PDB file of C-alpha atoms in Angstrom:
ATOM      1  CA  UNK A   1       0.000   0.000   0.000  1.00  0.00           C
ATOM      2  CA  UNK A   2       1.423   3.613  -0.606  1.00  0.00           C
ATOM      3  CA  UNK A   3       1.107   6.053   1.743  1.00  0.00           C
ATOM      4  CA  UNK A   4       1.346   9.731   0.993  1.00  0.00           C
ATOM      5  CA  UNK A   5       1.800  13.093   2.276  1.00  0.00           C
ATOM      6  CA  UNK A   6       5.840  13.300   2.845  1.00  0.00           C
ATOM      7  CA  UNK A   7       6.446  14.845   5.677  1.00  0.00           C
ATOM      8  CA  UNK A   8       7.564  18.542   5.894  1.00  0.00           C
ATOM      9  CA  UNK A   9      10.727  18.241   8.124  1.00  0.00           C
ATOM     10  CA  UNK A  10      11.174  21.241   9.937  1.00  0.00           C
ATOM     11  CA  UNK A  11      13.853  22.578  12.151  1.00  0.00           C
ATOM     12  CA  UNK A  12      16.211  25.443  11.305  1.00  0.00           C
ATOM     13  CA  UNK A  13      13.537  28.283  11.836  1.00  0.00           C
ATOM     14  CA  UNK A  14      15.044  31.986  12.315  1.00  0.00           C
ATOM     15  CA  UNK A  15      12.681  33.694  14.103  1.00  0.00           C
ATOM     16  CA  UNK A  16      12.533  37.264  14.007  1.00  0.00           C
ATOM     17  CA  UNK A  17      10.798  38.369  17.264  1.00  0.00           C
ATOM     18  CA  UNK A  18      10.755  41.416  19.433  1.00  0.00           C
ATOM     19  CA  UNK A  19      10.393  40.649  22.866  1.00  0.00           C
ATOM     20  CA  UNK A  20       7.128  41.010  23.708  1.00  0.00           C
ATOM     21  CA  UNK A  21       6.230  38.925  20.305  1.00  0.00           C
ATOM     22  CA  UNK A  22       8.615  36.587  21.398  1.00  0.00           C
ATOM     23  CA  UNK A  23       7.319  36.249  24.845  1.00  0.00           C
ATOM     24  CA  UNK A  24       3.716  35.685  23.381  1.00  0.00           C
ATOM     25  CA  UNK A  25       4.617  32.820  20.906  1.00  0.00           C
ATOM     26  CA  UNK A  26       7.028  30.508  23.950  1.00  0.00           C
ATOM     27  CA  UNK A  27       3.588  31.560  26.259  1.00  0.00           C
ATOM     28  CA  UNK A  28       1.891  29.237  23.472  1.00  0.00           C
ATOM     29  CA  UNK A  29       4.601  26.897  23.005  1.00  0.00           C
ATOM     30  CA  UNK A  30       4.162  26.103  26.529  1.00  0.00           C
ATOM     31  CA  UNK A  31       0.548  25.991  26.495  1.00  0.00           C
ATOM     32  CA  UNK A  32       1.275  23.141  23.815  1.00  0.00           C
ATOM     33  CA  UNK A  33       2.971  21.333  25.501  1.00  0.00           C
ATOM     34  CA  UNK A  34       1.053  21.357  28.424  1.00  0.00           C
ATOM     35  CA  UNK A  35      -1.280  19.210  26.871  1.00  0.00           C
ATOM     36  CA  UNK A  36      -1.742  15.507  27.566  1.00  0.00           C
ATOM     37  CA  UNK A  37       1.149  13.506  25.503  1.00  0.00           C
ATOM     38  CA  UNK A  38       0.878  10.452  24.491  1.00  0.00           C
ATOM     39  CA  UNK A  39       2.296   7.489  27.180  1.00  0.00           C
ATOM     40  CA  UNK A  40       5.437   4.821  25.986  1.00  0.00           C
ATOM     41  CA  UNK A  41       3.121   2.114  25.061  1.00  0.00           C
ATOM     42  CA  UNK A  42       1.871   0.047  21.813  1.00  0.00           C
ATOM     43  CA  UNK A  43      -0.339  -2.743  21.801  1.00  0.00           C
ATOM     44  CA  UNK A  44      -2.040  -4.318  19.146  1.00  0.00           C
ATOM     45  CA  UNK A  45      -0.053  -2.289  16.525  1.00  0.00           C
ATOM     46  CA  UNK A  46      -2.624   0.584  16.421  1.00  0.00           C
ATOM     47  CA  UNK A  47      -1.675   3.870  18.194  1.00  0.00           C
ATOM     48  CA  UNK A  48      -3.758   6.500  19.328  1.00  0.00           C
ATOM     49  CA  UNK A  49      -3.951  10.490  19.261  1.00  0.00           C
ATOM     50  CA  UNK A  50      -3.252  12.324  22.647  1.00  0.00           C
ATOM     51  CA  UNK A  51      -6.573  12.206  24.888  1.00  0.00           C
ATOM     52  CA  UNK A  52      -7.725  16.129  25.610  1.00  0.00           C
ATOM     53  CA  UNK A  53     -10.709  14.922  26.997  1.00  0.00           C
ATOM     54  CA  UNK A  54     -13.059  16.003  24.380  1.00  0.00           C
ATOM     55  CA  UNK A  55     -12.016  19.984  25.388  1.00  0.00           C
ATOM     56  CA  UNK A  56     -11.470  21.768  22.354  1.00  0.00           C
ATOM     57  CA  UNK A  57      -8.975  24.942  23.323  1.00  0.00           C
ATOM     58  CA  UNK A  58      -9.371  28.087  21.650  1.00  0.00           C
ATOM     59  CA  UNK A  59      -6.733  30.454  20.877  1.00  0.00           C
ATOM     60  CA  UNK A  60      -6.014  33.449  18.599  1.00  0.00           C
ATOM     61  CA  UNK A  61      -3.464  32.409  16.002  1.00  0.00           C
ATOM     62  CA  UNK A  62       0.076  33.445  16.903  1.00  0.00           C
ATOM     63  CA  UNK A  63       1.415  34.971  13.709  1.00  0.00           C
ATOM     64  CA  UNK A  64       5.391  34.412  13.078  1.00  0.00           C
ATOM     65  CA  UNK A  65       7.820  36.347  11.178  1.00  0.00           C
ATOM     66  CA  UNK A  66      10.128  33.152   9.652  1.00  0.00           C
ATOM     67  CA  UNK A  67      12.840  32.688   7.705  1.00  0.00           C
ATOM     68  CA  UNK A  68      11.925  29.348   5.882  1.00  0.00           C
ATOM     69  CA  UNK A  69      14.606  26.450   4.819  1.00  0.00           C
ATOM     70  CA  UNK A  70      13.400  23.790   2.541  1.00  0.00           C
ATOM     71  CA  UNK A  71      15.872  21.444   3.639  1.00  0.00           C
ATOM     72  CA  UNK A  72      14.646  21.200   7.842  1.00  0.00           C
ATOM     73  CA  UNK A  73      16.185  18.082   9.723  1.00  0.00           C
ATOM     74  CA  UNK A  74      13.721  15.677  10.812  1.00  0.00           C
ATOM     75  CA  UNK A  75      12.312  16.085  14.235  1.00  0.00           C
ATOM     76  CA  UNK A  76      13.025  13.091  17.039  1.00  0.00           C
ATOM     77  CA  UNK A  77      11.073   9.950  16.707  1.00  0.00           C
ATOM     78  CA  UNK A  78       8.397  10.629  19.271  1.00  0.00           C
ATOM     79  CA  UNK A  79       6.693   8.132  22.106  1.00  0.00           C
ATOM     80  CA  UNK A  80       4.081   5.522  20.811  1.00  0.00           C
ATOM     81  CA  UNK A  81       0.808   6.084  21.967  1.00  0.00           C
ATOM     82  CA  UNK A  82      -1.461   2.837  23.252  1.00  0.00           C
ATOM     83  CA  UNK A  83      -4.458   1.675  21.251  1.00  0.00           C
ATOM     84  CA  UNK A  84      -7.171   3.585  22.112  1.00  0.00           C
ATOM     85  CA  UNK A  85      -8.480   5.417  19.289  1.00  0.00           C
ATOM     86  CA  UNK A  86     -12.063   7.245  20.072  1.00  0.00           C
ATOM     87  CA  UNK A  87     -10.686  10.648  21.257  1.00  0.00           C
ATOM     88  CA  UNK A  88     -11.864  13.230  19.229  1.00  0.00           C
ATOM     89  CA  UNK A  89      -9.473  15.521  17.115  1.00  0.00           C
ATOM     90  CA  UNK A  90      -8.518  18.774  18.554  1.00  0.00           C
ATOM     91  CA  UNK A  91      -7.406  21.380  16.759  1.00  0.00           C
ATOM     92  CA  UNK A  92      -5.401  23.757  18.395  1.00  0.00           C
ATOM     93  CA  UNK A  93      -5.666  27.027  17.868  1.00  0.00           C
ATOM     94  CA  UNK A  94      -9.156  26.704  17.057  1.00  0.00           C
ATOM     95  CA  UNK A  95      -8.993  28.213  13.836  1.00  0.00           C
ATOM     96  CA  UNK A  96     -11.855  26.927  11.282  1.00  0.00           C
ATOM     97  CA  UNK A  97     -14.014  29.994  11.004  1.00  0.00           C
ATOM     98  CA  UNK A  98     -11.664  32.387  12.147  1.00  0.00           C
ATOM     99  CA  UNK A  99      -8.470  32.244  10.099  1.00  0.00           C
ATOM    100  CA  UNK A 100      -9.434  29.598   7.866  1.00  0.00           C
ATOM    101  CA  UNK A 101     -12.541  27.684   6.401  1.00  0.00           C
ATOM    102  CA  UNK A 102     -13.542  24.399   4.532  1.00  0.00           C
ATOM    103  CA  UNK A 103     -15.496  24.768   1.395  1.00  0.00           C
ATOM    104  CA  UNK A 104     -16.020  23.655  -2.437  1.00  0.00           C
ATOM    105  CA  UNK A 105     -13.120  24.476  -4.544  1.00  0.00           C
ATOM    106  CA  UNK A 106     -13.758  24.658  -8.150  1.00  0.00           C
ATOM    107  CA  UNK A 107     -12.584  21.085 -10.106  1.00  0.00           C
ATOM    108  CA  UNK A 108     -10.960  19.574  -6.290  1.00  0.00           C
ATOM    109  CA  UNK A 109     -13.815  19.187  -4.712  1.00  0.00           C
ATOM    110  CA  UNK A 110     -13.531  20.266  -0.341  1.00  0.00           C
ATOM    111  CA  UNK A 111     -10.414  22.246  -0.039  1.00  0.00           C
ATOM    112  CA  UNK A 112      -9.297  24.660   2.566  1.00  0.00           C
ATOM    113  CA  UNK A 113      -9.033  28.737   1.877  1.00  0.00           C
ATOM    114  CA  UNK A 114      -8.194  31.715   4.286  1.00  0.00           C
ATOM    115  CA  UNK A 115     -10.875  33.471   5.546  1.00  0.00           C
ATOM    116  CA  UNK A 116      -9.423  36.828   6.123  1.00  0.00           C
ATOM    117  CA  UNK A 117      -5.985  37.670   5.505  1.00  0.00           C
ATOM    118  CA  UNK A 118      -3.260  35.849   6.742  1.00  0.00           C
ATOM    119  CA  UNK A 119       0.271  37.112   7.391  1.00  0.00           C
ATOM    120  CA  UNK A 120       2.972  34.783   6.416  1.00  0.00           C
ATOM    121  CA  UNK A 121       4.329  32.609   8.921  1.00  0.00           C
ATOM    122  CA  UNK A 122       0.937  32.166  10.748  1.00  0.00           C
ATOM    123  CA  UNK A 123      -0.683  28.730  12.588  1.00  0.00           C
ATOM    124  CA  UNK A 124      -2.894  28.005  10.440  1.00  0.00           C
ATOM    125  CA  UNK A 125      -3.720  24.658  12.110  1.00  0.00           C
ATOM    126  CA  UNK A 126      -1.991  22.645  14.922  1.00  0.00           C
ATOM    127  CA  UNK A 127      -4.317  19.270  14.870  1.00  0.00           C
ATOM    128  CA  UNK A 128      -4.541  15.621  16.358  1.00  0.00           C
ATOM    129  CA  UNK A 129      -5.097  12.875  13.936  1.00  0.00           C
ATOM    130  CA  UNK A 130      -8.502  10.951  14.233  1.00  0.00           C
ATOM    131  CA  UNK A 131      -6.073   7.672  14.035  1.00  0.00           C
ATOM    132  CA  UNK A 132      -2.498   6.373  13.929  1.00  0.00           C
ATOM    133  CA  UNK A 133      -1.062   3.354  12.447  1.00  0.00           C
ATOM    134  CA  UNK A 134       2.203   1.622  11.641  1.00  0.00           C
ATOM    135  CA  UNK A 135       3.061   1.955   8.364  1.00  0.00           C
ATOM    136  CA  UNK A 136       4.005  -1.756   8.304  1.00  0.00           C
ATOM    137  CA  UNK A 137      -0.176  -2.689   9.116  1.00  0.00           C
ATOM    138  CA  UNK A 138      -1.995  -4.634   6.667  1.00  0.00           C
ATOM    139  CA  UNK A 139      -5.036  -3.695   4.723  1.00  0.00           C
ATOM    140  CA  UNK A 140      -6.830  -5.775   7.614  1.00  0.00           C
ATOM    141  CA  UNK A 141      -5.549  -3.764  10.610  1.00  0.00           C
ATOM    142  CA  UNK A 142      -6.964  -0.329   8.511  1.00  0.00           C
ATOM    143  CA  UNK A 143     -10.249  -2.022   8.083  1.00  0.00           C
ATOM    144  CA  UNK A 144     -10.167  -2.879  11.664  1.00  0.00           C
ATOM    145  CA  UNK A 145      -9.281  -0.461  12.991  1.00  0.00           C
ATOM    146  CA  UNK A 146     -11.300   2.045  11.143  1.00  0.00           C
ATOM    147  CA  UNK A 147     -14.478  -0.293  12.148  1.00  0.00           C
ATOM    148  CA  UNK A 148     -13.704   0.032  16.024  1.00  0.00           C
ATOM    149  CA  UNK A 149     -13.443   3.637  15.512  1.00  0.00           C
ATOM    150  CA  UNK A 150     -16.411   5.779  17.741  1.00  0.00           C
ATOM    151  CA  UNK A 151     -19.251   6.897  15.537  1.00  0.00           C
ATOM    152  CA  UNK A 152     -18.182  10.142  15.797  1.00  0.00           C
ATOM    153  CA  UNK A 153     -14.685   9.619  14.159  1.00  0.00           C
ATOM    154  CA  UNK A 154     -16.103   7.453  11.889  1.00  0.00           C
ATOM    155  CA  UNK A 155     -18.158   9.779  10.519  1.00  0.00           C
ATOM    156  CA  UNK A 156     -15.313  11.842   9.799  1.00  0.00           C
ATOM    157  CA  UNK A 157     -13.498   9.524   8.517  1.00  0.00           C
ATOM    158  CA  UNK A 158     -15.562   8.744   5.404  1.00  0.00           C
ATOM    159  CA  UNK A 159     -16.379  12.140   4.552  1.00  0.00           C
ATOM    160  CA  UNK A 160     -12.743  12.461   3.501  1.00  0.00           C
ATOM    161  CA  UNK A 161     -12.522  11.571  -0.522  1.00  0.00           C
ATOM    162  CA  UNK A 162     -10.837   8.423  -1.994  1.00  0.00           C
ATOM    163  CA  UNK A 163      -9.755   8.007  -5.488  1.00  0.00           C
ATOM    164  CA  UNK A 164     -11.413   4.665  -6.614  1.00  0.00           C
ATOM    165  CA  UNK A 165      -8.683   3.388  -9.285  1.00  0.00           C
ATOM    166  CA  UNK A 166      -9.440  -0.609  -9.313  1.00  0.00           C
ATOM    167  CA  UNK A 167     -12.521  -2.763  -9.135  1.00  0.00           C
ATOM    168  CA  UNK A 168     -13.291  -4.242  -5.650  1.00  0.00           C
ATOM    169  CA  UNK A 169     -10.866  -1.423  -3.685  1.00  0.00           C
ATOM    170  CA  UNK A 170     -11.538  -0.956  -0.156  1.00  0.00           C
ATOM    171  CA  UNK A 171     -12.583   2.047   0.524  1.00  0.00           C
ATOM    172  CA  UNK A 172     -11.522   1.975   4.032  1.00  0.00           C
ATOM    173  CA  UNK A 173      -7.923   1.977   2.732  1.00  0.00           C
ATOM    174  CA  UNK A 174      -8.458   3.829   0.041  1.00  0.00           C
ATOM    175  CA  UNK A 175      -9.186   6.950   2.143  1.00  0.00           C
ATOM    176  CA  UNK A 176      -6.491   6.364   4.465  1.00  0.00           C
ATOM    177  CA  UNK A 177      -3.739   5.842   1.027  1.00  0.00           C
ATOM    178  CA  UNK A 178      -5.321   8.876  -0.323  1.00  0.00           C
ATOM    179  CA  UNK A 179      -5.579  11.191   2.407  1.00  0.00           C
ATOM    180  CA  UNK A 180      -2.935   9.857   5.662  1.00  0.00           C
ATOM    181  CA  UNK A 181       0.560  11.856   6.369  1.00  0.00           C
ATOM    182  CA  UNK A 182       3.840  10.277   6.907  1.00  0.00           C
ATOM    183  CA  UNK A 183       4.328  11.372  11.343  1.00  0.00           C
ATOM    184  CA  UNK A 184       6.369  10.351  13.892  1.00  0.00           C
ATOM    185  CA  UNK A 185       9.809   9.956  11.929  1.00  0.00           C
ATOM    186  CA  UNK A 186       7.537   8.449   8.440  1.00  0.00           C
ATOM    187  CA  UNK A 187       7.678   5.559  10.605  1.00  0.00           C
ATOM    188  CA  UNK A 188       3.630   6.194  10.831  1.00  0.00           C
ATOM    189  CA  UNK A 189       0.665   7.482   9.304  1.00  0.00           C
ATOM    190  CA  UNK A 190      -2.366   9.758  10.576  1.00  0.00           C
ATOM    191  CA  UNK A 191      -5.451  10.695   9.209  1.00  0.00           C
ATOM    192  CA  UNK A 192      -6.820  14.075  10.056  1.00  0.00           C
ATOM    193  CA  UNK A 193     -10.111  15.596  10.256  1.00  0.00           C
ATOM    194  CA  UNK A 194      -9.077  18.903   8.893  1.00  0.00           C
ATOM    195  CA  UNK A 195      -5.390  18.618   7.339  1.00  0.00           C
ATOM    196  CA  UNK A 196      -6.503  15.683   4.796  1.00  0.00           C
ATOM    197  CA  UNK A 197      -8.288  18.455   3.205  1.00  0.00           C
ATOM    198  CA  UNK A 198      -5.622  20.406   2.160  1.00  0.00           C
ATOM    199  CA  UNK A 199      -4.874  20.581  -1.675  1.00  0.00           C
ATOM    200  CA  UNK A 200      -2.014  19.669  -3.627  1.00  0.00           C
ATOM    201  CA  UNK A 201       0.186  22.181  -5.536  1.00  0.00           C
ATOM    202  CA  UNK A 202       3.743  22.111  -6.710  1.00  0.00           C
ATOM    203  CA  UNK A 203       4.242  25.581  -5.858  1.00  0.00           C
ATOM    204  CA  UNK A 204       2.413  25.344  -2.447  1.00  0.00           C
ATOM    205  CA  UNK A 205       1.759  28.664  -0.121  1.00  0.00           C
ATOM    206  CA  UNK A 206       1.830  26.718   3.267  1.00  0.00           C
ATOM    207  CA  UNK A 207       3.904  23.755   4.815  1.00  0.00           C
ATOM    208  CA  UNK A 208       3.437  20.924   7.237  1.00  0.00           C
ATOM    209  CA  UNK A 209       5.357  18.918   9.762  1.00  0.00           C
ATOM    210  CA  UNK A 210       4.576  16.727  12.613  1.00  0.00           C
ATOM    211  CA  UNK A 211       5.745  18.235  16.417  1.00  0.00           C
ATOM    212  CA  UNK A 212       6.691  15.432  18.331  1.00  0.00           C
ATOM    213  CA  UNK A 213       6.710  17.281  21.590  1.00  0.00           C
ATOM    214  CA  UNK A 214       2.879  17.613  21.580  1.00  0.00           C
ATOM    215  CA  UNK A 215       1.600  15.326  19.113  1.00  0.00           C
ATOM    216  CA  UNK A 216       0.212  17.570  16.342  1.00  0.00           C
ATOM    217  CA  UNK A 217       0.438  17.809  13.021  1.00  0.00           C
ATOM    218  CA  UNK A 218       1.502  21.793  12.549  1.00  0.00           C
ATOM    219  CA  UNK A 219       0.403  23.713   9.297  1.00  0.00           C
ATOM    220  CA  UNK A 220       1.535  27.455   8.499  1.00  0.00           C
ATOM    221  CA  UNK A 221       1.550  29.815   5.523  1.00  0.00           C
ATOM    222  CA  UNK A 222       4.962  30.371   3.911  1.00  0.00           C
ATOM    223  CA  UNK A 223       3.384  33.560   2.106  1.00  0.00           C
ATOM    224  CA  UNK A 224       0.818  36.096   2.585  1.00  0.00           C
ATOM    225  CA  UNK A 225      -2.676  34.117   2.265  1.00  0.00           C
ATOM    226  CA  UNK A 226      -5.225  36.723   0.671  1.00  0.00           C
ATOM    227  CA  UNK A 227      -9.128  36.552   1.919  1.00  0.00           C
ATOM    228  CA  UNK A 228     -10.848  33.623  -0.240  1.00  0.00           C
ATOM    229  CA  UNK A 229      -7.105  32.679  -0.949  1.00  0.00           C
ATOM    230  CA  UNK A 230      -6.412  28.026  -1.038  1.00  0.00           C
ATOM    231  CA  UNK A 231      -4.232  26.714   1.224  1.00  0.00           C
ATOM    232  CA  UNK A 232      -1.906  24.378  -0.729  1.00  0.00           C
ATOM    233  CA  UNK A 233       0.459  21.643   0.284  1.00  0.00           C
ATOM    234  CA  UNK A 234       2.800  19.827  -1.467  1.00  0.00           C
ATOM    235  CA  UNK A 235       2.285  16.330  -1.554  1.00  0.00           C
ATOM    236  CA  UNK A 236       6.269  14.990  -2.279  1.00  0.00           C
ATOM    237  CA  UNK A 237       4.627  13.631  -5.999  1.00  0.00           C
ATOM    238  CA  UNK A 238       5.529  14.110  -9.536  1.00  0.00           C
ATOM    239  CA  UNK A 239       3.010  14.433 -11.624  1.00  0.00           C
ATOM    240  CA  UNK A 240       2.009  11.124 -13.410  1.00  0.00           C
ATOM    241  CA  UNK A 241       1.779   9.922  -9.757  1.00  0.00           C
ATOM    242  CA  UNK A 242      -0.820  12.607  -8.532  1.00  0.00           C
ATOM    243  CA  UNK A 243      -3.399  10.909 -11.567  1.00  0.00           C
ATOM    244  CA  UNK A 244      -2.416   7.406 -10.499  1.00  0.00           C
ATOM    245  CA  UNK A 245      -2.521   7.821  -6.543  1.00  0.00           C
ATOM    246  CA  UNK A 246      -5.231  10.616  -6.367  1.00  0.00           C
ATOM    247  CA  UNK A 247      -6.675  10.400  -9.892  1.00  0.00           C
ATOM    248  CA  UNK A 248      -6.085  14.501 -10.667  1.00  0.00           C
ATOM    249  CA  UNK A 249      -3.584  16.415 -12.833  1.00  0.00           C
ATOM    250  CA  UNK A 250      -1.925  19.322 -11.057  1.00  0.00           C
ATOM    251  CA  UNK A 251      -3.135  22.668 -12.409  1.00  0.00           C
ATOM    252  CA  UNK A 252      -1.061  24.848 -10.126  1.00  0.00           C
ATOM    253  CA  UNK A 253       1.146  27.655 -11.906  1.00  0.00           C
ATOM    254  CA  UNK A 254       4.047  25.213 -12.404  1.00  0.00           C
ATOM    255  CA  UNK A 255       2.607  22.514 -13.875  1.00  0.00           C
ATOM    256  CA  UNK A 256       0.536  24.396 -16.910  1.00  0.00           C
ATOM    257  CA  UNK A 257       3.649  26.641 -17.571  1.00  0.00           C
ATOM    258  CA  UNK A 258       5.045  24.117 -19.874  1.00  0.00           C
ATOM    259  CA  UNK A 259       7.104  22.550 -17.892  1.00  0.00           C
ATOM    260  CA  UNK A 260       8.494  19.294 -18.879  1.00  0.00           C
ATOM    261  CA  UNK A 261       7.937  15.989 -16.586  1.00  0.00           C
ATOM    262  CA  UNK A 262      11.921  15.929 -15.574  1.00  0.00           C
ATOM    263  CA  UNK A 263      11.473  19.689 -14.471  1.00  0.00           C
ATOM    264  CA  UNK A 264       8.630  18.981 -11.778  1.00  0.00           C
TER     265      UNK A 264
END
């Protein structure tokens, strides 16, 4: 089975604060990591999100002045979580509706746009997966593990899109090939509630990376986001494999420039 999303490793920030900016953005750092972590443990192969007990904590977005490097070091392999998997996502800062929205984007179906103005360098979403697995789990374990999900997170789980390419596919695995991210040192993947709905583009505005130290997956804007503006990712593919893993062709800027396939 192929998984996707590479993950964004990230490290090597330069941050350019003044002190009381500074002050505000280690105040939420610590906030972070604050919250409940998950405990050395594995059984069963399936691993679970942190437990927040159902208490969705709302923030204002910090914004940060970066300095990006494409090339970040990837961040410690983090604890293994035990195999309870009905906590509910939390998204931290609470940001859909405030910074950010989910709607129809023309020819992708759900995507993810800005729903004011974003500075560059801003959380745009800091957000527990609704499930982790192994990467080395069969097709089995996903179906089973997807069945003894709550009704809740199972309800969220299949209204995330799957790209149907053969007869007789599960679609259990199909939504988790089509929509998980490579976490916890690409030794894992997680499916997310929010962050599986962020486009594809070669060119993307925003980046991802997993934050071992409190168990999120952690998207911000590389540029300026205008209101009404899509949050992209990239999603590490060239682009024969985008049609044959997620059954689109790119359209971004790069790849209807003319650019040849050894170029992209």
């Amino acid at each position: 089975m192929t998984h996707v999303f590479f993950e964004a490793e990230f490290e090597k920030f330069t941050f350019n604060f003044s002190s009381a900016e500074k002050t505000g953005f280690q105040t939420l750092i610590e906030d972070l990591a604050k919250a409940p972590q998950p405990e050395d443990a594995l059984a069963n192969g399936v691993l679970s999100p942190p437990k927040d007990d159902d208490k969705k904590i709302a923030i204002e977005a910090h914004e940060l002045d970066l300095d990006f490097d494409h090339n970040f070091p990837r961040p410690d392999t983090p604890e293994l979580a035990p195999a309870n998997i009905s906590p509910s996502p939390v998204r931290y800062p609470e940001t859909l509706c405030t910074i950010i929205q989910i709607c129809e984007i023309e020819g992708k179906g759900l995507g993810i746009v800005a729903a004011k103005d974003i500075p560059q360098g801003t959380f745009l979403l800091v957000e527990t997966p609704i499930f982790v697995l192994l990467k080395s789990q069969t097709d089995a374990a996903i179906e089973a593990t997807v069945d003894a999900l709550s009704p809740e997170n199972k309800e969220k789980f299949f209204s995330l899109s799957a790209y149907m390419s053969e007869e007789g596919e599960s679609l259990k695995c199909r939504i988790m090939d089509c929509n998980a991210f490579s976490i916890m040192d690409e030794t894992t993947s997680g499916v997310f509630e929010t962050a599986s709905r962020i486009n594809h583009s070669c060119v993307p505005n925003s980046q991802y990376g997993w934050r071992d130290s409190i168990g999120r997956l952690v998207v911000w804007n590389r540029f300026k986001l205008l209101e009404g503006e899509e949050v992209t990712i990239d999603y590490g593919h060239r682009k024969n494999s985008l049609w044959s893993n997620y059954g689109f062709e790119c359209t971004c800027g790069r790849c209807t420039d003319g650019e040849s396939e050894d170029e992209k």
